[in-house]
């Protein structure tokens, strides 16, 4: 009886470690197939934007990027892409990389193995139907992995991207100044910056949009060039 008291929590802990904690730690910190930075000798920085398209913010973001001659990478949510296909087309036609950020923005730790595969397949199909192109890139929501996240990405032929700088731009308390300070103080050659053009606290992407022109101008003055993840990955192989 006393043994059972230990066996059940032990099995639960083992399951949590094997399905969530170890794969998540491994993918975020050590796995070589997950890109976290680019070539640290090249003056390149990749701006990435998660959670859109959003009709309120994404067009304004695209205007800013166009005005500054910057190409970026967008990790779109499948259900948002279905809802706003005209914005998705605009992202693609303006030369930005369009990657998957799941269909429903479900947390990997809440997905069963089968739903991990299904969700990714569904978002890939949405992007293929809309853009006549199989997506090349994937970032899981919240950057969280379960045991099957990377196998599912591999099966769908996707490269997985994490980031090296995040500025808490989804939080209610975040200010444009905080976003700016965080990105500028941490920027290095090969940095991958994650920002958001949708989701988070109400109105949060407006702060990202306010900070963005200043971030771009300052980093340009420091000699950095902005590239897509595709270009950044190409540099890694040089
Ligand atoms: Zn997200």
Coordinates of N, CA and C and ligand atoms in Angstrom, one line a residue:
X1 N 0.8 -1.2 0.0 CA 0.0 0.0 0.0 C 0.9 1.3 0.0
X2 N 1.9 1.2 0.9 CA 2.8 2.3 1.0 C 3.6 2.5 -0.3
X3 N 3.9 1.4 -0.9 CA 4.6 1.5 -2.2 C 3.8 2.2 -3.3
X4 N 2.5 1.8 -3.3 CA 1.6 2.5 -4.3 C 1.6 4.0 -4.2
X5 N 1.7 4.4 -2.9 CA 1.7 5.9 -2.7 C 2.8 6.6 -3.4
X6 N 4.0 5.8 -3.6 CA 5.1 6.4 -4.3 C 5.1 6.1 -5.8
X7 N 4.5 5.0 -6.1 CA 4.6 4.6 -7.6 C 3.7 5.5 -8.4
X8 N 2.5 5.8 -8.0 CA 1.7 6.7 -8.8 C 2.2 8.0 -9.1
X9 N 2.7 8.8 -8.0 CA 3.3 10.1 -8.3 C 4.6 9.9 -9.1
X10 N 5.3 8.8 -8.9 CA 6.5 8.6 -9.7 C 6.2 8.5 -11.2
X11 N 5.2 7.7 -11.5 CA 4.8 7.5 -12.9 C 4.3 8.8 -13.5
X12 N 3.6 9.6 -12.7 CA 3.1 10.9 -13.2 C 4.3 11.8 -13.5
X13 N 5.2 11.9 -12.6 CA 6.4 12.7 -12.7 C 7.2 12.3 -14.0
X14 N 7.4 11.0 -14.1 CA 8.1 10.4 -15.3 C 7.4 10.9 -16.6
X15 N 6.1 10.8 -16.6 CA 5.4 11.2 -17.8 C 5.6 12.7 -18.1
X16 N 5.5 13.5 -17.1 CA 5.7 14.9 -17.3 C 7.1 15.2 -17.8
X17 N 8.0 14.5 -17.2 CA 9.4 14.8 -17.6 C 9.7 14.4 -19.1
X18 N 9.1 13.2 -19.4 CA 9.4 12.6 -20.8 C 8.6 13.4 -21.8
X19 N 7.3 13.7 -21.5 CA 6.5 14.3 -22.6 C 6.7 15.9 -22.7
X20 N 7.0 16.5 -21.5 CA 7.1 18.0 -21.5 C 8.4 18.5 -21.2
X21 N 8.9 18.3 -20.0 CA 10.0 19.0 -19.5 C 11.3 18.8 -20.3
X22 N 11.7 17.5 -20.5 CA 13.0 17.2 -21.2 C 12.9 17.7 -22.6
X23 N 11.9 17.3 -23.4 CA 11.9 17.8 -24.8 C 11.9 19.3 -24.9
X24 N 11.2 20.0 -24.0 CA 11.1 21.4 -24.1 C 12.5 22.1 -23.8
X25 N 13.1 21.6 -22.8 CA 14.5 22.1 -22.4 C 15.5 21.8 -23.5
X26 N 15.4 20.6 -24.1 CA 16.3 20.2 -25.1 C 16.1 21.0 -26.4
X27 N 14.9 21.2 -26.8 CA 14.6 21.9 -28.0 C 15.0 23.4 -27.9
X28 N 14.7 24.0 -26.7 CA 15.0 25.4 -26.6 C 16.5 25.7 -26.4
X29 N 17.3 24.7 -25.9 CA 18.7 25.0 -25.5 C 19.7 24.3 -26.3
X30 N 19.4 23.1 -26.7 CA 20.5 22.3 -27.3 C 20.3 21.7 -28.7
X31 N 19.1 21.5 -29.0 CA 18.8 20.8 -30.3 C 19.4 21.5 -31.5
X32 N 20.2 20.8 -32.3 CA 20.8 21.5 -33.4 C 19.9 21.9 -34.6
X33 N 18.8 21.2 -34.6 CA 17.8 21.5 -35.7 C 17.0 22.7 -35.4
X34 N 17.0 23.2 -34.2 CA 16.3 24.4 -33.9 C 17.2 25.6 -34.0
X35 N 16.8 26.6 -34.9 CA 17.7 27.8 -35.0 C 17.3 28.8 -33.9
X36 N 18.4 29.2 -33.2 CA 18.2 30.2 -32.1 C 18.9 31.5 -32.4
X37 N 20.0 31.4 -33.2 CA 20.7 32.6 -33.6 C 21.2 32.3 -35.0
X38 N 21.7 33.4 -35.7 CA 22.3 33.2 -37.0 C 23.8 33.2 -36.8
X39 N 24.6 33.4 -37.9 CA 26.0 33.5 -37.8 C 26.4 34.7 -37.0
X40 N 27.2 34.4 -35.9 CA 27.5 35.5 -35.0 C 28.7 36.4 -35.5
X41 N 29.1 36.1 -36.8 CA 30.1 37.0 -37.4 C 29.5 37.9 -38.5
X42 N 28.3 37.6 -38.8 CA 27.6 38.5 -39.8 C 26.8 39.6 -39.2
X43 N 26.7 40.7 -39.8 CA 26.0 41.8 -39.1 C 24.5 41.7 -39.3
X44 N 24.0 40.5 -39.2 CA 22.5 40.3 -39.6 C 21.7 40.2 -38.3
X45 N 20.5 40.7 -38.4 CA 19.5 40.6 -37.4 C 18.2 40.2 -38.1
X46 N 17.5 39.2 -37.5 CA 16.2 38.7 -38.1 C 15.1 39.2 -37.1
X47 N 14.2 40.0 -37.7 CA 13.0 40.4 -36.9 C 11.9 39.4 -37.2
X48 N 11.3 38.8 -36.2 CA 10.2 37.9 -36.4 C 8.9 38.4 -35.7
X49 N 7.8 38.1 -36.3 CA 6.5 38.6 -35.7 C 5.6 37.5 -35.6
X50 N 5.1 37.2 -34.4 CA 4.2 36.1 -34.2 C 2.7 36.5 -34.0
X51 N 1.8 35.5 -34.3 CA 0.4 35.6 -33.9 C -0.6 36.2 -34.9
X52 N -0.1 36.9 -35.9 CA -1.0 37.5 -36.9 C -1.5 36.5 -37.8
X53 N -2.1 36.9 -39.0 CA -2.3 38.3 -39.3 C -3.5 38.9 -38.4
X54 N -3.3 40.2 -38.2 CA -4.3 41.0 -37.5 C -4.7 42.2 -38.3
X55 N -5.9 42.5 -38.6 CA -6.3 43.6 -39.5 C -6.0 45.0 -38.9
X56 N -5.9 45.0 -37.5 CA -5.6 46.3 -36.9 C -4.1 46.6 -36.9
X57 N -3.3 45.7 -36.8 CA -1.9 45.9 -36.6 C -1.0 45.5 -37.8
X58 N -1.3 44.4 -38.4 CA -0.3 43.8 -39.4 C -0.1 44.8 -40.6
X59 N -1.2 45.4 -41.1 CA -1.0 46.3 -42.3 C -0.1 47.5 -41.9
X60 N -0.3 48.0 -40.7 CA 0.6 49.1 -40.2 C 2.1 48.6 -40.1
X61 N 2.2 47.5 -39.6 CA 3.6 46.9 -39.4 C 4.2 46.7 -40.8
X62 N 3.4 46.2 -41.8 CA 4.0 46.1 -43.1 C 4.4 47.5 -43.7
X63 N 3.6 48.5 -43.4 CA 3.9 49.8 -43.9 C 5.3 50.3 -43.3
X64 N 5.5 50.0 -42.0 CA 6.7 50.4 -41.4 C 7.9 49.7 -42.0
X65 N 7.7 48.4 -42.2 CA 8.8 47.6 -42.8 C 9.1 48.0 -44.2
X66 N 8.1 48.4 -44.9 CA 8.3 48.8 -46.3 C 9.0 50.2 -46.3
X67 N 8.6 51.1 -45.5 CA 9.2 52.4 -45.4 C 10.7 52.3 -45.1
X68 N 11.0 51.3 -44.3 CA 12.5 51.2 -43.9 C 13.2 50.2 -44.7
X69 N 12.6 49.6 -45.7 CA 13.3 48.6 -46.5 C 13.7 47.4 -45.8
X70 N 12.9 46.9 -44.9 CA 13.3 45.8 -44.0 C 12.4 44.6 -44.4
X71 N 13.1 43.4 -44.6 CA 12.4 42.2 -44.7 C 12.4 41.4 -43.4
X72 N 11.3 40.8 -43.1 CA 11.2 40.1 -41.8 C 10.5 38.7 -42.0
X73 N 10.3 38.0 -40.9 CA 9.7 36.7 -40.9 C 8.4 36.7 -40.1
X74 N 7.3 36.2 -40.6 CA 6.0 36.2 -39.9 C 5.6 34.8 -39.5
X75 N 5.4 34.5 -38.3 CA 4.8 33.2 -37.9 C 3.4 33.4 -37.6
X76 N 2.6 33.0 -38.6 CA 1.1 33.3 -38.6 C 0.4 32.1 -38.0
X77 N -0.7 32.4 -37.4 CA -1.7 31.4 -36.8 C -2.6 31.0 -37.9
X78 N -2.8 29.7 -38.1 CA -3.6 29.3 -39.2 C -5.0 29.8 -39.3
X79 N -5.7 29.9 -38.1 CA -7.1 30.4 -38.1 C -7.1 31.9 -38.4
X80 N -6.1 32.6 -38.1 CA -6.1 34.0 -38.4 C -5.8 34.2 -39.9
X81 N -4.9 33.3 -40.5 CA -4.6 33.4 -41.9 C -5.9 33.1 -42.7
X82 N -6.7 32.2 -42.2 CA -7.9 31.9 -42.9 C -8.9 33.0 -42.9
X83 N -8.9 33.7 -41.8 CA -9.8 34.8 -41.6 C -9.4 36.1 -42.4
X84 N -8.1 36.3 -42.5 CA -7.6 37.5 -43.2 C -6.6 37.2 -44.3
X85 N -7.1 36.5 -45.3 CA -6.2 36.0 -46.4 C -5.6 37.1 -47.1
X86 N -6.3 38.3 -47.3 CA -5.7 39.4 -48.0 C -4.4 39.9 -47.3
X87 N -4.4 39.9 -46.0 CA -3.2 40.4 -45.3 C -2.1 39.3 -45.4
X88 N -2.5 38.1 -45.4 CA -1.5 37.0 -45.6 C -0.8 37.2 -46.9
X89 N -1.6 37.4 -47.9 CA -1.1 37.6 -49.3 C -0.2 38.8 -49.3
X90 N -0.5 39.8 -48.6 CA 0.3 41.0 -48.6 C 1.7 40.7 -48.0
X91 N 1.7 40.0 -46.9 CA 2.9 39.7 -46.2 C 3.8 38.9 -47.2
X92 N 3.2 38.0 -47.9 CA 4.0 37.1 -48.8 C 4.5 37.9 -50.0
X93 N 3.6 38.7 -50.6 CA 3.9 39.4 -51.8 C 5.0 40.5 -51.6
X94 N 5.1 41.0 -50.3 CA 6.1 42.0 -50.0 C 7.5 41.4 -49.7
X95 N 7.6 40.1 -49.8 CA 8.9 39.5 -49.7 C 9.3 39.0 -48.3
X96 N 8.4 39.0 -47.4 CA 8.7 38.5 -46.1 C 8.5 37.0 -46.1
X97 N 9.1 36.3 -45.1 CA 9.0 34.9 -45.0 C 7.7 34.6 -44.2
X98 N 6.9 33.7 -44.7 CA 5.6 33.3 -43.9 C 5.8 31.9 -43.4
X99 N 5.9 31.9 -42.0 CA 6.0 30.6 -41.4 C 4.8 30.2 -40.6
X100 N 4.7 29.0 -40.1 CA 3.6 28.5 -39.3 C 3.8 28.8 -37.8
X101 N 2.7 29.1 -37.2 CA 2.7 29.3 -35.7 C 1.5 28.5 -35.1
X102 N 1.3 27.3 -35.7 CA 0.2 26.4 -35.3 C -1.1 26.9 -36.0
X103 N -2.1 26.0 -36.0 CA -3.4 26.4 -36.5 C -4.2 27.2 -35.4
X104 N -4.2 26.8 -34.2 CA -5.1 27.3 -33.2 C -4.4 28.0 -32.0
X105 N -3.1 28.1 -32.1 CA -2.3 28.7 -31.1 C -2.4 27.9 -29.7
X106 N -2.6 26.6 -29.9 CA -2.7 25.8 -28.7 C -1.3 25.5 -28.1
X107 N -1.2 25.5 -26.8 CA 0.0 25.3 -26.1 C 0.4 23.8 -26.3
X108 N 1.7 23.6 -26.6 CA 2.2 22.2 -26.9 C 1.9 21.3 -25.8
X109 N 1.9 21.8 -24.6 CA 1.8 20.9 -23.4 C 0.4 20.4 -23.2
X110 N -0.6 21.1 -24.0 CA -2.0 20.7 -23.9 C -2.4 19.8 -25.1
X111 N -1.4 19.5 -26.0 CA -1.8 18.8 -27.2 C -1.3 17.3 -27.0
X112 N -2.2 16.4 -27.4 CA -1.9 15.0 -27.4 C -0.9 14.8 -28.6
X113 N -0.3 13.6 -28.6 CA 0.6 13.3 -29.8 C -0.1 13.5 -31.1
X114 N -1.3 12.9 -31.2 CA -2.0 13.0 -32.5 C -2.4 14.4 -32.9
X115 N -2.8 15.2 -31.9 CA -3.2 16.6 -32.2 C -2.0 17.5 -32.5
X116 N -0.8 17.1 -32.0 CA 0.4 17.8 -32.3 C 0.6 17.7 -33.8
X117 N 0.5 16.5 -34.4 CA 0.6 16.3 -35.8 C -0.5 17.0 -36.6
X118 N -1.7 16.8 -36.1 CA -2.9 17.3 -36.8 C -2.9 18.9 -36.9
X119 N -2.6 19.5 -35.8 CA -2.6 21.0 -35.8 C -1.6 21.5 -36.8
X120 N -0.4 20.9 -36.9 CA 0.6 21.4 -37.8 C 0.3 21.2 -39.2
X121 N -0.3 20.0 -39.5 CA -0.7 19.7 -40.8 C -1.8 20.6 -41.3
X122 N -2.7 21.0 -40.3 CA -3.8 21.9 -40.7 C -3.3 23.3 -41.1
X123 N -2.4 23.8 -40.3 CA -1.9 25.2 -40.6 C -1.1 25.1 -41.9
X124 N -0.3 24.1 -42.1 CA 0.4 24.0 -43.4 C -0.5 24.0 -44.6
X125 N -1.6 23.2 -44.4 CA -2.6 23.2 -45.5 C -3.2 24.5 -45.8
X126 N -3.5 25.3 -44.8 CA -4.1 26.6 -44.9 C -3.1 27.5 -45.8
X127 N -1.8 27.5 -45.4 CA -0.8 28.3 -46.1 C -0.6 27.8 -47.5
X128 N -0.6 26.5 -47.7 CA -0.4 26.0 -49.0 C -1.6 26.4 -49.9
X129 N -2.8 26.3 -49.4 CA -4.0 26.7 -50.2 C -3.9 28.2 -50.5
X130 N -3.5 29.0 -49.6 CA -3.6 30.4 -49.8 C -2.4 30.9 -50.7
X131 N -1.2 30.4 -50.5 CA 0.0 30.9 -51.1 C 0.6 30.0 -52.2
X132 N -0.1 28.9 -52.4 CA 0.5 27.9 -53.4 C 1.9 27.5 -53.1
X133 N 2.2 27.4 -51.9 CA 3.6 27.2 -51.5 C 3.6 26.5 -50.2
X134 N 4.5 25.5 -50.1 CA 4.5 24.8 -48.8 C 5.4 25.7 -47.8
X135 N 4.9 26.0 -46.6 CA 5.8 26.8 -45.8 C 7.1 26.1 -45.4
X136 N 8.1 26.9 -45.1 CA 9.4 26.3 -44.8 C 9.7 26.4 -43.3
X137 N 9.0 27.3 -42.5 CA 9.4 27.6 -41.2 C 8.3 27.4 -40.2
X138 N 8.7 27.0 -39.0 CA 7.7 26.8 -37.9 C 8.3 27.3 -36.6
X139 N 7.4 27.9 -35.8 CA 7.7 28.3 -34.4 C 6.5 27.9 -33.6
X140 N 6.6 27.0 -32.6 CA 5.5 26.6 -31.8 C 5.0 27.8 -30.9
X141 N 3.7 27.9 -30.6 CA 3.2 28.9 -29.7 C 4.0 28.9 -28.4
X142 N 4.2 30.1 -27.9 CA 5.0 30.4 -26.7 C 6.4 29.7 -26.7
X143 N 6.8 29.3 -27.9 CA 8.1 28.6 -28.0 C 8.2 27.4 -27.1
X144 N 7.0 26.7 -26.9 CA 7.0 25.5 -26.1 C 6.9 24.2 -26.9
X145 N 7.6 23.2 -26.5 CA 7.7 21.9 -27.2 C 7.2 20.8 -26.3
X146 N 6.6 19.8 -27.0 CA 6.4 18.5 -26.3 C 7.2 17.5 -27.0
X147 N 7.1 16.2 -26.6 CA 7.9 15.2 -27.2 C 7.7 15.0 -28.7
X148 N 6.6 15.4 -29.2 CA 6.2 15.2 -30.6 C 6.3 16.5 -31.5
X149 N 6.6 17.6 -30.9 CA 6.7 18.9 -31.6 C 7.7 18.8 -32.8
X150 N 8.9 18.4 -32.4 CA 10.0 18.4 -33.5 C 9.8 17.3 -34.5
X151 N 9.4 16.1 -34.0 CA 9.0 15.1 -35.1 C 7.9 15.5 -36.0
X152 N 6.9 16.2 -35.5 CA 5.8 16.7 -36.4 C 6.4 17.7 -37.4
X153 N 7.2 18.6 -36.9 CA 7.8 19.6 -37.8 C 8.7 19.0 -38.9
X154 N 9.4 17.9 -38.5 CA 10.3 17.2 -39.4 C 9.4 16.5 -40.5
X155 N 8.3 15.9 -40.0 CA 7.4 15.2 -40.9 C 6.9 16.2 -42.0
X156 N 6.6 17.4 -41.5 CA 6.0 18.4 -42.4 C 7.1 19.1 -43.2
X157 N 8.3 18.8 -43.1 CA 9.4 19.4 -43.8 C 9.7 20.8 -43.4
X158 N 9.4 21.1 -42.1 CA 9.6 22.5 -41.6 C 10.9 22.7 -40.8
X159 N 11.5 23.8 -41.0 CA 12.6 24.2 -40.1 C 12.1 24.9 -38.9
X160 N 12.6 24.7 -37.7 CA 12.0 25.2 -36.5 C 12.9 26.4 -36.0
X161 N 12.2 27.5 -35.7 CA 12.9 28.7 -35.2 C 12.5 29.0 -33.8
X162 N 13.5 29.3 -33.0 CA 13.3 29.8 -31.6 C 13.7 31.3 -31.7
X163 N 14.3 31.9 -30.7 CA 14.7 33.3 -30.8 C 15.9 33.5 -29.8
X164 N 16.6 34.6 -29.9 CA 17.6 34.9 -28.9 C 17.2 36.2 -28.1
X165 N 16.2 37.0 -28.6 CA 15.8 38.2 -27.9 C 14.3 38.2 -27.9
X166 N 13.7 38.3 -26.7 CA 12.3 38.6 -26.6 C 12.1 39.8 -25.6
X167 N 11.1 40.6 -26.0 CA 11.0 41.9 -25.2 C 9.7 42.0 -24.4
X168 N 9.1 40.9 -24.2 CA 7.8 40.9 -23.4 C 6.8 41.9 -24.0
X169 N 6.8 42.0 -25.3 CA 5.9 43.0 -25.9 C 4.4 42.6 -25.9
X170 N 4.1 41.4 -25.4 CA 2.7 41.0 -25.3 C 2.1 41.4 -23.9
X171 N 2.9 41.8 -23.0 CA 2.4 42.1 -21.6 C 1.7 43.4 -21.5
X172 N 0.7 43.5 -20.7 CA 0.0 44.7 -20.5 C 0.9 45.8 -20.0
X173 N 1.8 45.5 -19.1 CA 2.6 46.6 -18.5 C 3.8 47.0 -19.3
X174 N 4.0 46.3 -20.5 CA 5.2 46.7 -21.3 C 5.0 48.1 -21.9
X175 N 6.1 48.8 -22.0 CA 6.0 50.1 -22.7 C 6.9 50.1 -24.0
X176 N 6.6 51.0 -24.9 CA 7.5 51.0 -26.1 C 9.0 51.2 -25.7
X177 N 9.2 52.0 -24.7 CA 10.6 52.2 -24.2 C 11.2 50.9 -23.7
X178 N 10.5 50.1 -23.0 CA 11.0 48.8 -22.5 C 11.3 47.9 -23.7
X179 N 10.4 47.9 -24.7 CA 10.7 47.0 -25.9 C 12.0 47.5 -26.6
X180 N 12.0 48.8 -26.8 CA 13.2 49.4 -27.5 C 14.5 49.1 -26.7
X181 N 14.5 49.3 -25.4 CA 15.7 49.1 -24.5 C 16.1 47.7 -24.6
X182 N 15.1 46.8 -24.4 CA 15.5 45.3 -24.4 C 16.1 44.9 -25.7
X183 N 15.5 45.3 -26.8 CA 16.1 44.8 -28.1 C 17.5 45.4 -28.3
X184 N 17.6 46.7 -28.1 CA 18.9 47.4 -28.4 C 20.0 46.9 -27.5
X185 N 19.7 46.7 -26.2 CA 20.7 46.3 -25.3 C 21.2 44.8 -25.5
X186 N 20.3 44.0 -26.1 CA 20.7 42.6 -26.3 C 21.1 42.3 -27.7
X187 N 20.9 43.2 -28.6 CA 21.2 42.9 -30.0 C 22.7 42.6 -30.3
X188 N 22.9 41.5 -31.0 CA 24.3 41.1 -31.4 C 24.2 40.6 -32.8
X189 N 25.3 40.4 -33.5 CA 25.3 39.8 -34.8 C 24.6 38.4 -34.7
X190 N 23.7 38.2 -35.6 CA 23.0 36.9 -35.6 C 21.7 36.8 -34.7
X191 N 21.4 37.9 -34.1 CA 20.2 37.9 -33.2 C 18.9 37.6 -33.9
X192 N 18.1 36.8 -33.3 CA 16.7 36.6 -33.8 C 15.8 37.2 -32.7
X193 N 15.0 38.2 -33.2 CA 14.1 38.9 -32.2 C 12.7 38.5 -32.4
X194 N 12.0 38.1 -31.3 CA 10.6 37.8 -31.5 C 9.8 39.0 -30.9
X195 N 8.8 39.4 -31.8 CA 7.9 40.5 -31.5 C 6.5 40.0 -31.9
X196 N 5.5 40.7 -31.6 CA 4.1 40.3 -31.9 C 3.3 41.3 -32.6
X197 N 2.6 40.9 -33.7 CA 1.7 41.8 -34.4 C 0.2 41.5 -34.1
X198 N 0.0 40.6 -33.1 CA -1.3 40.3 -32.7 C -1.2 39.6 -31.3
X199 N -2.4 39.3 -30.7 CA -2.4 38.6 -29.4 C -1.9 39.4 -28.2
X200 N -1.6 38.7 -27.1 CA -1.2 39.4 -25.9 C -2.2 40.2 -25.2
X201 N -1.8 41.2 -24.4 CA -2.7 42.0 -23.7 C -3.4 43.0 -24.7
X202 N -4.7 43.4 -24.4 CA -5.3 44.3 -25.3 C -4.5 45.5 -25.7
X203 N -4.3 45.8 -26.9 CA -3.5 46.9 -27.4 C -2.0 46.7 -27.4
X204 N -1.6 45.6 -26.9 CA -0.1 45.4 -26.8 C 0.7 45.6 -28.1
X205 N 0.2 45.1 -29.3 CA 0.9 45.3 -30.5 C 1.1 46.8 -30.9
X206 N 0.3 47.6 -30.4 CA 0.4 49.1 -30.7 C 1.8 49.6 -30.1
X207 N 2.1 49.0 -29.0 CA 3.4 49.4 -28.4 C 4.6 48.9 -29.2
X208 N 4.4 47.7 -29.7 CA 5.5 47.2 -30.6 C 5.7 48.0 -31.8
X209 N 4.5 48.4 -32.4 CA 4.6 49.3 -33.6 C 5.2 50.6 -33.3
X210 N 5.0 51.1 -32.1 CA 5.6 52.4 -31.7 C 7.1 52.3 -31.6
X211 N 7.5 51.2 -31.0 CA 9.0 51.0 -30.8 C 9.7 50.6 -32.0
X212 N 9.0 50.0 -33.0 CA 9.7 49.4 -34.1 C 10.6 50.4 -35.0
X213 N 10.0 51.5 -35.4 CA 10.9 52.4 -36.2 C 12.2 52.8 -35.5
X214 N 12.1 53.1 -34.2 CA 13.2 53.5 -33.4 C 14.2 52.3 -33.3
X215 N 13.7 51.1 -33.2 CA 14.6 49.9 -33.1 C 15.4 49.8 -34.4
X216 N 14.6 49.9 -35.5 CA 15.2 49.7 -36.9 C 16.3 50.8 -37.1
X217 N 15.9 52.1 -36.8 CA 16.9 53.1 -37.0 C 18.2 53.0 -36.2
X218 N 18.0 52.7 -34.9 CA 19.2 52.5 -34.1 C 20.1 51.4 -34.5
X219 N 19.4 50.3 -34.8 CA 20.3 49.1 -35.2 C 20.9 49.3 -36.6
X220 N 20.2 50.1 -37.5 CA 20.9 50.4 -38.7 C 22.1 51.3 -38.5
X221 N 21.9 52.3 -37.6 CA 23.1 53.2 -37.3 C 24.2 52.4 -36.7
X222 N 23.9 51.3 -36.0 CA 25.0 50.5 -35.4 C 25.6 49.5 -36.5
X223 N 25.1 49.6 -37.7 CA 25.7 48.8 -38.8 C 25.0 47.5 -39.1
X224 N 23.9 47.2 -38.4 CA 23.2 45.9 -38.6 C 22.4 46.0 -39.9
X225 N 22.2 44.8 -40.5 CA 21.3 44.6 -41.6 C 20.2 43.7 -41.2
X226 N 18.9 43.9 -41.7 CA 17.8 43.1 -41.4 C 17.6 42.0 -42.5
X227 N 17.5 40.8 -42.0 CA 17.3 39.7 -43.0 C 16.1 38.8 -42.5
X228 N 15.7 38.0 -43.5 CA 14.7 37.0 -43.1 C 15.4 35.8 -42.5
X229 N 14.7 34.9 -41.9 CA 15.3 33.7 -41.3 C 15.9 32.8 -42.4
X230 N 15.3 32.8 -43.6 CA 15.9 32.1 -44.7 C 17.3 32.5 -45.0
X231 N 17.5 33.8 -45.1 CA 18.8 34.4 -45.4 C 19.8 34.1 -44.2
X232 N 19.2 34.3 -43.0 CA 20.1 34.0 -41.8 C 20.6 32.6 -41.8
X233 N 19.7 31.7 -42.1 CA 20.1 30.3 -42.1 C 21.1 30.0 -43.2
X234 N 21.0 30.6 -44.3 CA 21.9 30.5 -45.4 C 23.3 30.9 -44.9
X235 N 23.4 32.0 -44.2 CA 24.6 32.5 -43.6 C 25.3 31.5 -42.7
X236 N 24.4 30.8 -41.9 CA 25.0 29.8 -41.0 C 25.8 28.7 -41.7
X237 N 25.3 28.4 -42.9 CA 26.0 27.3 -43.6 C 27.3 27.8 -44.4
X238 N 27.5 29.1 -44.3 CA 28.7 29.6 -45.0 C 30.0 29.3 -44.3
Ligands
LIG1 ZN1 2.3 33.0 -30.4

